[in-house]
Amino acid sequence: MPPATQQSYDYVVVGAGSAGCVLANRLTEDGRHTVLLLEAGPRDSYPWIHIPIGYGKTMFHPVYNWGFYTEPEPGMNNRRVYWPRGRGLGGSSSINGLIYVRGQPQDYDGWAALGNRGWGWRDVLPYFRKLERNSRGASEYHGGDGPVWCSDIGARHELMDAIISAGEEIGVPRNDDFNGATQDGVGYYQLFTRAGMRCSSATAYLRPAQKRSNLRVETHAHATAVTFDGTRATGVVYRQHGLVKQAHAAREVILAAGALQTPQLLQLSGVGPAALLQNIGMPVVKDLPGVGENLQDHLQFRLMYKVSSPITTNDQLRTLSGRLGIGLRWLLFRTGPLAIGINQGGLFTRVLPESKTPDIQFHFATLSAEMAGGKPHPWSGCTFSVCQLRPESRGTVTIKSRDPLEPPAMRPNYLTREADCQCAVEAIKFARRLAAAPALREYLSEEYRPGPDTVRDDELLEFARNYGATIFHPSGTCKMGSDPMAVVDERLRVHGLAGLRVVDCSIMPTLVSGNTHAPAVMIAEKAADMVRADARADT
Ligand SMILES: Cc1cc2nc3c(=O)[nH]c(=O)nc-3n(C[C@H](O)[C@H](O)[C@H](O)COP(=O)(O)OP(=O)(O)OC[C@H]3O[C@@H](n4cnc5c(N)ncnc54)[C@H](O)[C@@H]3O)c2cc1C
């Protein structure tokens, strides 16, 4: 189909997620350039996006969530694992769990040690400080006046306090700041909230920029291919309301469609492993074998407990009076369960002998459900979710056909490496040690899952394979570097092509030891400076 309309901008950014909204703001703030931001999904007008507990409402939403599934996973007894991804302004930052953890300094020093100059901890910390408006104010580790609000949880919960005491009883230090001097420890999380409302990338970055005359935001605009003149990217073809349109990029096309759809779009544009492209009859623009490789994710194991008294969020959500009560609390004080996504606190520690820094992370919820974001159980319950921070398993994202609307095949290859299996078993054992500590004795009445019959290491591993689920951090599919499998260089330019960058979680050479929204924003803040510097150098 020929394009129905033509438009020209300096930059065309694909994807209005955690990273894309940052680019839209930063690249238009000095007024020198024009930007078109293309987003496949709708505006973020659904109220439950903005009320933190709405996490449960968007988890399976057919409009605001892509609702992907992996291919049958060999390490998970051939289960297809559900992979939610945000769709619409804000992307995954509009549906995520709001937990603010940015990883360990060693993660970024590791990126630099791989040859990526300018990505060590000392280089990226200023960008983390720039993006952040911490409710505790500015400090060596935190920003005080950035666009992203990071707030303390308003009210404490006695069960979470007991978990912290239990951690201390088994030798885990209390930590009031997982983004401070050390990540080790147990404590409350900070959340991406502003006065009890979600602070997504759309709220933080797009809203303040939307009235600028040099920014155009198109929703329901699904990019289907990058166009090239030889090896120079010239624009993007997209579908919107049944029409095929084309946008021309005078300077650059910037892909920020996330770690699943950025490699998909590159492959659909003829950029990827030549054999894969030839197999489906796609003309090869550039043979880049790393596009869609190096997929990494955090796999969570959710231990659930029955709680002896009706103090959990399950109890509050079960009755009309409970729901009215928490609704009123949120309306009046902007605190309580509605102001928290699902998880309240965390714990970082080491379970593998060779680890020098924490290798597992907990997310504690005063709520339980069969699936994350699912309907709460009809009894008082809580969840200890634990994940390995630096998995060795590597997977792939590959297109199945030339149809741009067909989801790609996603194969994380969970639990296919010995170290990951060992970590899973040790993590579950650690969770049980925590649950058995004296401070939790009066609270936890029964382990619902895995349950008392799951005892031996092989049984624990089987539980991990049968019930493990993503904690939503797929990354690394267009990795930054200079080796043959790298897709972008340290300025995030696609190797061997001009006028094309990738700016989202795809570029991580290794997955960070924490949650991935703040890192995605940091990557985009840093990329915006590089894009602007390159534009200045050209003039
Ligand atoms: C359910 C869930 C819970 C999470 N919880 C947390 C948490 O508590 N804390 C945390 O730090 N991280 C969390 N994460 C992870 C974090 O939100 C993501 O890693 C991060 O948002 C990814 O940013 P991104 O910019 O790479 O991609 P995204 O934010 O996913 O943005 C990609 C955007 O591109 C759009 N797009 C895709 N393809 C196309 C196309 N062809 N054309 C046009 N637009 C397109 C998408 O619709 C989307 O808006 C969670 C994620 C999920 C899904």
Coordinates of C-alpha atoms and ligand atoms in Angstrom, one line a residue:
M1 CA 0.0 0.0 0.0
P2 CA 1.4 3.5 -0.8
P3 CA 1.7 5.9 2.1
A4 CA -1.4 8.0 2.4
T5 CA 0.4 11.1 3.8
Q6 CA 3.9 12.3 4.1
Q7 CA 5.4 14.4 6.9
S8 CA 8.9 15.6 7.7
Y9 CA 10.5 16.1 11.2
D10 CA 14.1 16.3 12.5
Y11 CA 13.6 13.3 14.7
V12 CA 11.0 10.5 14.5
V13 CA 10.8 8.6 17.8
V14 CA 9.0 5.3 17.9
G15 CA 7.3 4.3 21.2
A16 CA 6.0 6.6 23.9
G17 CA 7.2 4.5 26.8
S18 CA 9.6 5.0 29.7
A19 CA 12.3 6.1 27.3
G20 CA 10.4 7.6 24.4
C21 CA 8.6 10.2 26.5
V22 CA 11.9 11.4 27.8
L23 CA 13.3 11.9 24.3
A24 CA 10.1 13.7 23.2
N25 CA 10.6 16.2 26.0
R26 CA 14.4 16.7 25.9
L27 CA 14.7 16.9 22.2
T28 CA 12.2 19.6 21.9
E29 CA 13.0 21.7 25.0
D30 CA 15.5 24.1 23.3
G31 CA 13.1 24.7 20.4
R32 CA 15.7 24.0 17.7
H33 CA 14.3 20.7 16.4
T34 CA 11.0 19.1 15.5
V35 CA 10.0 15.7 16.8
L36 CA 7.3 13.3 15.9
L37 CA 6.5 10.7 18.6
L38 CA 4.7 7.6 17.3
E39 CA 2.8 5.4 19.8
A40 CA 0.9 2.3 18.8
G41 CA -1.5 2.5 21.7
P42 CA -4.0 5.1 22.9
R43 CA -3.7 8.1 25.2
D44 CA -3.4 7.3 28.9
S45 CA -6.9 8.5 29.8
Y46 CA -8.0 5.3 31.6
P47 CA -8.3 6.4 35.3
W48 CA -6.9 3.1 36.7
I49 CA -3.6 3.9 35.0
H50 CA -3.1 6.8 37.4
I51 CA -4.4 5.2 40.6
P52 CA -1.5 2.9 41.7
I53 CA -3.6 -0.1 42.7
G54 CA -5.0 0.0 39.2
Y55 CA -2.0 -2.2 38.4
G56 CA -4.5 -5.1 38.9
K57 CA -6.8 -3.6 36.3
T58 CA -4.2 -3.0 33.6
M59 CA -2.4 -6.3 34.1
F60 CA -4.6 -8.1 31.5
H61 CA -6.3 -5.1 29.9
P62 CA -6.8 -5.8 26.1
V63 CA -6.2 -2.1 25.2
Y64 CA -3.5 -0.8 27.5
N65 CA -1.5 -4.0 27.6
W66 CA 0.1 -5.9 24.7
G67 CA -0.5 -9.1 26.7
F68 CA 2.2 -11.2 25.1
Y69 CA 3.1 -14.8 25.8
T70 CA 6.5 -16.4 25.4
E71 CA 6.9 -19.5 23.2
P72 CA 6.6 -22.8 25.2
E73 CA 9.6 -22.6 27.5
P74 CA 11.7 -25.8 27.8
G75 CA 13.0 -24.9 31.3
M76 CA 9.4 -24.2 32.5
N77 CA 7.9 -27.6 31.6
N78 CA 6.9 -26.1 28.2
R79 CA 4.6 -23.5 29.7
R80 CA 4.0 -20.2 27.8
V81 CA 4.7 -17.5 30.2
Y82 CA 2.5 -14.4 30.2
W83 CA 4.4 -11.2 29.4
P84 CA 2.5 -8.0 29.9
R85 CA 3.9 -4.8 28.3
G86 CA 2.4 -1.3 28.4
R87 CA 0.6 0.0 25.3
G88 CA -0.2 3.7 25.1
L89 CA 1.3 6.9 26.3
G90 CA 3.7 6.0 29.1
G91 CA 4.2 2.5 27.8
S92 CA 5.1 0.1 30.5
S93 CA 5.6 2.9 33.0
S94 CA 1.8 3.4 32.8
I95 CA 1.1 -0.2 34.0
N96 CA 4.2 -1.1 36.1
G97 CA 4.5 -1.8 39.8
L98 CA 5.9 1.6 40.5
I99 CA 8.9 0.3 42.5
Y100 CA 11.9 2.5 42.4
V101 CA 15.2 0.5 42.3
R102 CA 17.9 1.3 39.8
G103 CA 20.4 -1.5 40.3
Q104 CA 23.9 -1.7 41.7
P105 CA 26.8 0.5 40.8
Q106 CA 28.6 -2.7 39.7
D107 CA 26.0 -3.2 36.9
Y108 CA 27.0 0.0 35.2
D109 CA 30.7 -0.4 35.9
G110 CA 30.3 -3.8 34.2
W111 CA 28.8 -2.1 31.1
A112 CA 31.9 0.2 31.0
A113 CA 34.3 -2.7 31.6
L114 CA 32.8 -4.3 28.4
G115 CA 34.2 -1.3 26.6
N116 CA 31.2 1.1 26.7
R117 CA 32.8 4.4 27.6
G118 CA 30.7 6.8 29.5
W119 CA 28.4 4.2 31.0
G120 CA 30.2 3.5 34.3
W121 CA 28.4 4.3 37.6
R122 CA 30.1 7.7 38.0
D123 CA 28.9 8.6 34.5
V124 CA 25.3 7.5 34.9
L125 CA 24.7 8.7 38.5
P126 CA 24.3 12.3 37.4
Y127 CA 21.5 11.2 35.0
F128 CA 19.8 9.3 37.7
R129 CA 20.0 12.4 39.9
K130 CA 18.8 14.6 37.0
L131 CA 15.6 12.5 36.4
E132 CA 14.7 12.3 40.1
R133 CA 12.6 14.4 42.4
N134 CA 12.9 12.5 45.7
S135 CA 10.5 13.2 48.5
R136 CA 13.5 13.1 50.8
G137 CA 15.2 15.9 48.9
A138 CA 18.5 15.9 47.0
S139 CA 21.7 14.1 48.3
E140 CA 24.8 12.5 46.9
Y141 CA 22.7 9.7 45.5
H142 CA 19.4 11.5 44.8
G143 CA 18.0 14.3 42.8
G144 CA 15.5 16.8 44.3
D145 CA 14.1 18.6 41.3
G146 CA 13.8 16.2 38.4
P147 CA 10.6 15.3 36.5
V148 CA 10.2 11.8 38.1
W149 CA 8.6 11.8 41.5
C150 CA 10.0 9.1 43.8
S151 CA 8.1 9.0 47.1
D152 CA 8.1 7.2 50.4
I153 CA 5.1 4.9 51.0
G154 CA 2.8 7.1 53.1
A155 CA 1.7 4.6 55.8
R156 CA 3.5 1.6 57.2
H157 CA 1.9 -1.8 57.4
E158 CA 2.3 -4.0 60.5
L159 CA 3.0 -7.1 58.4
M160 CA 5.7 -5.3 56.4
D161 CA 7.2 -4.1 59.7
A162 CA 7.2 -7.7 60.9
I163 CA 9.0 -8.8 57.7
I164 CA 11.7 -6.2 58.3
S165 CA 12.1 -7.5 61.9
A166 CA 12.2 -11.1 60.6
G167 CA 15.0 -10.1 58.1
E168 CA 17.0 -8.5 61.0
E169 CA 16.5 -11.7 63.0
I170 CA 18.1 -13.8 60.3
G171 CA 21.0 -11.4 59.8
V172 CA 19.8 -9.0 57.0
P173 CA 20.4 -5.4 57.9
R174 CA 17.6 -2.9 57.7
N175 CA 17.9 -0.6 54.7
D176 CA 15.9 2.6 54.3
D177 CA 17.3 3.4 50.8
F178 CA 17.9 0.7 48.2
N179 CA 19.2 3.4 45.9
G180 CA 21.7 4.8 48.4
A181 CA 25.1 3.8 49.7
T182 CA 24.3 0.1 49.6
Q183 CA 21.5 -2.1 48.2
D184 CA 22.0 -4.9 50.8
G185 CA 19.2 -5.2 53.3
V186 CA 15.5 -5.2 54.0
G187 CA 13.0 -2.3 54.1
Y188 CA 10.2 -0.3 52.4
Y189 CA 10.5 0.6 48.7
Q190 CA 10.1 4.1 47.3
L191 CA 7.5 4.4 44.6
F192 CA 7.1 6.4 41.4
T193 CA 4.2 8.3 42.8
R194 CA 3.2 12.0 43.2
A195 CA 0.7 12.7 46.0
G196 CA -0.6 9.1 45.8
M197 CA -0.9 9.1 41.9
R198 CA 1.3 7.2 39.4
C199 CA 4.1 9.3 38.0
S200 CA 4.7 7.6 34.6
S201 CA 7.0 8.8 31.9
A202 CA 4.0 10.3 30.2
T203 CA 3.1 12.3 33.3
A204 CA 6.7 13.3 34.1
Y205 CA 8.0 14.1 30.7
L206 CA 5.3 14.2 28.0
R207 CA 2.6 16.2 29.7
P208 CA 4.8 19.3 30.3
A209 CA 6.1 19.2 26.7
Q210 CA 2.8 18.5 24.9
K211 CA 1.9 22.1 24.1
R212 CA 5.3 22.7 22.3
S213 CA 4.8 23.6 18.7
N214 CA 7.8 21.5 17.7
L215 CA 6.5 18.3 19.2
R216 CA 3.8 16.2 17.5
V217 CA 2.4 13.1 19.3
E218 CA 0.5 10.6 17.3
T219 CA -1.3 7.8 19.1
H220 CA -2.8 4.7 17.5
A221 CA 0.2 5.0 15.2
H222 CA 1.8 1.5 14.8
A223 CA 5.3 1.7 13.2
T224 CA 5.7 -1.1 10.7
A225 CA 9.1 -0.4 9.2
V226 CA 12.1 2.0 9.1
T227 CA 12.8 3.3 5.6
F228 CA 16.3 3.5 4.2
D229 CA 18.2 5.2 1.5
G230 CA 21.1 2.8 1.1
T231 CA 22.4 2.5 4.7
R232 CA 20.9 5.8 5.9
A233 CA 17.6 5.6 7.8
T234 CA 15.2 8.2 6.3
G235 CA 11.9 7.7 8.1
V236 CA 9.2 5.4 9.4
V237 CA 6.2 3.8 7.9
Y238 CA 3.2 3.4 10.2
R239 CA -0.4 2.4 10.3
Q240 CA -3.0 4.7 11.9
H241 CA -6.8 4.3 11.7
G242 CA -6.6 2.0 8.7
L243 CA -4.2 4.3 6.7
V244 CA -0.6 3.7 5.9
K245 CA 1.5 6.8 6.5
Q246 CA 5.1 7.7 6.2
A247 CA 7.1 10.2 8.3
H248 CA 10.4 11.5 7.1
A249 CA 13.3 12.0 9.6
A250 CA 15.7 14.7 8.4
R251 CA 18.2 13.9 11.2
E252 CA 17.4 10.6 12.9
V253 CA 15.0 7.8 13.5
I254 CA 15.1 6.8 17.2
L255 CA 13.6 3.4 18.2
A256 CA 12.2 3.3 21.8
A257 CA 9.6 0.6 21.3
G258 CA 11.0 -1.5 24.2
A259 CA 13.1 -4.7 24.3
L260 CA 10.5 -6.8 22.5
Q261 CA 9.3 -4.6 19.8
T262 CA 12.4 -2.6 18.9
P263 CA 14.2 -5.7 17.7
Q264 CA 11.0 -6.8 16.0
L265 CA 10.8 -3.5 14.1
L266 CA 14.5 -3.7 13.1
Q267 CA 14.0 -7.2 11.8
L268 CA 10.8 -6.1 10.0
S269 CA 13.0 -3.4 8.4
G270 CA 15.6 -5.8 7.1
V271 CA 18.1 -5.2 10.0
G272 CA 19.0 -8.4 11.8
P273 CA 20.5 -11.9 11.4
A274 CA 20.6 -12.4 7.6
A275 CA 19.6 -16.1 7.8
L276 CA 16.5 -15.3 9.8
L277 CA 15.5 -12.5 7.4
Q278 CA 16.2 -14.6 4.3
N279 CA 14.1 -17.5 5.7
I280 CA 11.0 -15.3 5.7
G281 CA 11.8 -13.6 2.4
M282 CA 12.8 -10.2 4.0
P283 CA 15.3 -8.2 1.9
V284 CA 18.4 -7.7 4.1
V285 CA 19.4 -4.0 4.6
K286 CA 22.1 -4.8 7.2
D287 CA 23.2 -8.2 8.5
L288 CA 23.3 -7.6 12.3
P289 CA 23.3 -11.0 14.0
G290 CA 22.8 -9.5 17.5
V291 CA 19.3 -8.0 16.8
G292 CA 16.9 -9.9 19.0
E293 CA 19.7 -12.0 20.8
N294 CA 20.9 -11.5 24.4
L295 CA 17.4 -11.4 25.8
Q296 CA 17.5 -11.4 29.6
D297 CA 14.7 -11.2 32.2
H298 CA 14.1 -11.6 35.9
L299 CA 12.1 -14.7 36.8
Q300 CA 10.1 -14.5 40.0
F301 CA 9.0 -17.3 42.4
R302 CA 6.0 -16.3 44.4
L303 CA 5.7 -17.9 47.8
M304 CA 2.3 -17.3 49.3
Y305 CA 1.3 -17.5 53.0
K306 CA -2.0 -17.5 54.7
V307 CA -2.1 -14.8 57.4
S308 CA -3.6 -15.4 60.8
S309 CA -5.6 -12.2 61.1
P310 CA -7.6 -10.1 58.6
I311 CA -5.0 -7.3 58.2
T312 CA -4.1 -7.9 54.5
T313 CA -5.2 -6.1 51.4
N314 CA -7.1 -9.3 50.4
D315 CA -9.3 -8.6 53.4
Q316 CA -9.8 -4.9 52.5
L317 CA -10.7 -5.7 48.9
R318 CA -13.1 -8.5 49.8
T319 CA -16.0 -6.5 51.3
L320 CA -17.8 -3.4 50.0
S321 CA -17.1 -1.6 53.3
G322 CA -13.4 -2.5 53.1
R323 CA -13.3 -1.1 49.5
L324 CA -15.1 2.0 50.5
G325 CA -12.8 2.5 53.5
I326 CA -9.6 2.3 51.4
G327 CA -11.2 4.4 48.7
L328 CA -12.0 7.1 51.3
R329 CA -8.5 6.9 52.7
W330 CA -7.0 7.5 49.3
L331 CA -9.4 10.4 48.5
L332 CA -8.8 12.1 51.8
F333 CA -5.1 11.3 52.5
R334 CA -3.7 9.8 49.3
T335 CA -2.4 6.8 51.3
G336 CA -3.3 3.2 51.9
P337 CA -3.5 0.3 49.5
L338 CA -4.8 2.4 46.6
A339 CA -1.7 4.5 46.7
I340 CA 0.6 1.5 46.4
G341 CA 0.8 -0.7 43.3
I342 CA 1.1 -4.2 44.9
N343 CA 4.5 -4.5 46.6
Q344 CA 5.5 -2.5 49.6
G345 CA 8.9 -3.6 50.6
G346 CA 12.0 -5.5 49.5
L347 CA 15.0 -7.4 50.5
F348 CA 18.4 -7.8 48.7
T349 CA 20.9 -10.4 49.8
R350 CA 23.3 -13.1 48.5
V351 CA 22.6 -16.8 48.3
L352 CA 25.3 -18.0 45.8
P353 CA 28.8 -18.4 47.3
E354 CA 30.5 -16.7 44.3
S355 CA 28.3 -13.5 44.5
K356 CA 30.0 -10.3 45.7
T357 CA 26.9 -8.2 45.8
P358 CA 23.2 -9.1 46.3
D359 CA 22.1 -11.8 43.9
I360 CA 18.4 -12.0 44.8
Q361 CA 15.6 -9.4 45.3
F362 CA 12.3 -9.8 47.1
H363 CA 9.1 -8.0 46.5
F364 CA 6.7 -8.3 49.5
A365 CA 3.0 -7.8 49.1
T366 CA 0.4 -7.7 51.8
L367 CA -1.9 -9.4 49.2
S368 CA -2.0 -12.8 47.5
A369 CA -3.5 -14.0 44.2
E370 CA -2.9 -16.9 41.9
M371 CA -1.1 -14.7 39.3
A372 CA 0.6 -11.3 39.9
G373 CA -2.1 -8.7 39.3
G374 CA -4.8 -11.4 39.5
K375 CA -8.0 -11.5 41.7
P376 CA -7.0 -11.6 45.4
H377 CA -7.6 -14.9 47.3
P378 CA -10.7 -15.1 49.5
W379 CA -8.6 -15.5 52.6
S380 CA -6.0 -13.3 54.4
G381 CA -2.8 -13.7 52.5
C382 CA 0.6 -12.2 51.6
T383 CA 3.2 -12.9 49.0
F384 CA 7.0 -13.2 49.1
S385 CA 8.2 -12.9 45.5
V386 CA 11.9 -13.6 45.0
C387 CA 13.9 -13.3 41.8
Q388 CA 17.5 -13.9 40.7
L389 CA 19.2 -10.6 39.9
R390 CA 21.8 -11.6 37.3
P391 CA 20.5 -14.7 35.4
E392 CA 22.9 -16.5 33.1
S393 CA 20.1 -17.7 30.8
R394 CA 20.0 -15.8 27.5
G395 CA 17.1 -15.8 25.0
T396 CA 15.9 -14.4 21.7
V397 CA 13.2 -12.3 20.1
T398 CA 12.5 -13.2 16.4
I399 CA 9.9 -12.3 13.9
K400 CA 7.8 -15.2 12.7
S401 CA 6.7 -13.6 9.5
R402 CA 6.7 -10.3 7.6
D403 CA 3.4 -9.4 9.1
P404 CA 4.2 -6.4 11.4
L405 CA 1.1 -7.0 13.6
E406 CA 2.1 -10.5 14.4
P407 CA 3.9 -10.7 17.8
P408 CA 7.4 -12.0 17.5
A409 CA 8.5 -15.3 19.0
M410 CA 9.9 -14.6 22.5
R411 CA 12.1 -17.2 24.1
P412 CA 13.8 -16.2 27.4
N413 CA 15.1 -19.7 28.0
Y414 CA 14.4 -19.4 31.8
L415 CA 16.1 -21.9 34.1
T416 CA 18.2 -23.4 31.3
R417 CA 21.5 -22.7 33.1
E418 CA 22.8 -24.6 36.1
A419 CA 23.6 -21.4 38.1
D420 CA 20.1 -20.1 37.6
C421 CA 18.5 -23.3 38.8
Q422 CA 20.8 -23.3 41.8
C423 CA 19.9 -19.7 42.6
A424 CA 16.2 -20.5 42.3
V425 CA 16.5 -23.3 44.8
E426 CA 18.6 -21.2 47.2
A427 CA 16.3 -18.2 46.9
I428 CA 13.2 -20.3 47.8
K429 CA 15.0 -21.8 50.8
F430 CA 16.0 -18.3 51.9
A431 CA 12.4 -17.1 51.6
R432 CA 11.3 -20.0 53.9
R433 CA 14.0 -19.1 56.5
L434 CA 12.7 -15.6 56.5
A435 CA 9.1 -16.8 56.9
A436 CA 10.1 -19.0 59.8
A437 CA 11.8 -16.2 61.8
P438 CA 10.2 -15.4 65.2
A439 CA 8.9 -11.9 64.2
L440 CA 6.6 -13.6 61.6
R441 CA 5.4 -16.4 63.8
E442 CA 2.2 -14.7 64.9
Y443 CA 1.4 -13.5 61.4
L444 CA 1.9 -16.4 59.0
S445 CA -0.3 -19.4 59.7
E446 CA 0.4 -21.6 56.7
E447 CA 2.5 -21.7 53.6
Y448 CA -0.1 -21.9 50.7
R449 CA 2.5 -22.3 47.9
P450 CA 4.8 -24.1 47.3
G451 CA 3.3 -25.8 50.4
P452 CA 4.7 -28.1 53.1
D453 CA 5.0 -31.2 50.7
T454 CA 7.6 -29.4 48.6
V455 CA 10.8 -30.1 50.5
R456 CA 13.8 -31.5 48.5
D457 CA 15.9 -29.4 46.2
D458 CA 14.5 -31.2 43.1
E459 CA 11.0 -30.5 44.3
L460 CA 11.7 -26.8 44.8
L461 CA 13.2 -26.6 41.3
E462 CA 10.1 -28.3 40.0
F463 CA 8.0 -25.6 41.8
A464 CA 10.1 -22.9 40.1
R465 CA 9.5 -24.5 36.7
N466 CA 5.8 -24.9 37.2
Y467 CA 5.0 -21.6 38.8
G468 CA 7.9 -19.2 38.0
A469 CA 6.7 -16.0 36.2
T470 CA 8.3 -12.9 34.8
I471 CA 8.8 -9.9 37.0
F472 CA 8.6 -7.9 33.8
H473 CA 12.1 -6.8 33.0
P474 CA 13.0 -8.2 29.5
S475 CA 16.0 -6.3 28.3
G476 CA 19.2 -6.6 26.2
T477 CA 18.0 -7.5 22.8
C478 CA 19.9 -4.8 20.9
K479 CA 22.9 -4.7 23.1
M480 CA 25.4 -1.8 23.3
G481 CA 29.0 -2.8 22.6
S482 CA 31.6 -3.3 19.9
D483 CA 31.7 -7.1 19.6
P484 CA 30.1 -8.9 16.6
M485 CA 26.9 -9.4 18.5
A486 CA 26.5 -5.8 19.6
V487 CA 23.8 -3.8 17.8
V488 CA 24.5 -0.3 18.9
D489 CA 27.7 1.6 19.8
E490 CA 28.2 3.5 23.0
R491 CA 26.4 6.5 21.6
L492 CA 23.5 4.1 20.9
R493 CA 23.8 4.4 17.1
V494 CA 23.0 1.2 15.2
H495 CA 26.2 -0.3 13.9
G496 CA 26.8 0.1 10.1
L497 CA 23.8 2.3 9.5
A498 CA 23.4 6.1 9.7
G499 CA 20.6 8.2 11.2
L500 CA 19.3 5.3 13.4
R501 CA 19.5 4.9 17.2
V502 CA 18.0 2.5 19.8
V503 CA 17.1 4.1 23.1
D504 CA 15.3 1.8 25.5
C505 CA 15.9 -1.3 27.7
S506 CA 17.1 -3.2 24.5
I507 CA 20.5 -1.6 24.7
M508 CA 21.5 -3.1 28.1
P509 CA 24.5 -5.4 27.6
T510 CA 23.6 -7.1 30.9
L511 CA 20.4 -6.8 32.9
V512 CA 20.7 -4.5 35.9
S513 CA 20.3 -5.9 39.4
G514 CA 17.0 -4.3 40.2
N515 CA 13.9 -2.9 38.4
T516 CA 14.2 -1.4 35.0
H517 CA 12.0 1.8 34.7
A518 CA 14.5 4.2 36.2
P519 CA 17.4 2.7 34.1
A520 CA 15.3 3.1 31.0
V521 CA 14.7 6.8 31.8
M522 CA 18.4 7.3 32.6
I523 CA 19.3 5.7 29.3
A524 CA 17.0 8.2 27.5
E525 CA 18.2 11.2 29.5
K526 CA 21.8 10.3 28.5
A527 CA 20.9 9.5 24.9
A528 CA 19.1 12.9 24.6
D529 CA 22.3 14.7 25.5
M530 CA 24.2 12.6 22.9
V531 CA 21.7 13.3 20.2
R532 CA 21.8 17.0 20.9
A533 CA 25.6 17.0 21.0
D534 CA 25.8 15.2 17.7
A535 CA 23.3 17.8 16.2
R536 CA 25.5 20.7 17.5
A537 CA 28.6 19.0 16.0
D538 CA 26.9 18.8 12.6
T539 CA 26.0 22.5 12.4
Ligands
LIG1 C1 3.5 -5.2 34.7 C2 4.8 -4.6 34.8 C3 5.3 -4.3 36.0 C4 6.6 -3.6 36.2 N1 7.0 -3.2 37.4 C5 8.1 -2.4 37.5 C6 8.4 -1.7 38.7 O1 7.7 -1.9 39.7 N2 9.5 -0.9 38.7 C7 10.3 -0.8 37.6 O2 11.3 0.0 37.7 N3 10.0 -1.4 36.4 C8 8.9 -2.2 36.3 N4 8.6 -2.7 35.2 C9 9.5 -2.6 34.0 C10 9.5 -1.3 33.4 O3 8.3 -0.6 33.4 C11 10.0 -1.4 31.9 O4 11.3 -2.1 31.9 C12 10.2 -0.1 31.2 O5 9.0 0.6 31.3 C13 10.6 -0.3 29.8 O6 10.8 0.9 29.2 P1 11.0 1.0 27.6 O7 11.0 2.4 27.3 O8 12.2 0.1 27.3 O9 9.7 0.3 27.0 P2 8.2 0.6 27.2 O10 7.9 1.5 28.4 O11 7.5 -0.7 27.2 O12 7.7 1.5 25.9 C14 7.6 0.9 24.6 C15 6.5 1.7 23.9 O13 6.6 1.5 22.5 C16 5.3 1.3 22.0 N5 5.4 0.5 20.8 C17 5.8 -0.8 20.7 N6 5.9 -1.1 19.4 C18 5.5 -0.1 18.7 C19 5.4 0.2 17.3 N7 5.7 -0.7 16.4 N8 5.0 1.4 16.9 C20 4.7 2.4 17.8 N9 4.8 2.2 19.1 C21 5.2 1.0 19.6 C22 4.6 0.5 23.2 O14 3.2 0.6 23.0 C23 5.1 1.3 24.4 O15 4.3 2.4 24.7 C24 7.3 -3.4 35.0 C25 6.8 -3.7 33.7 C26 5.6 -4.3 33.6 C27 5.1 -4.6 32.2

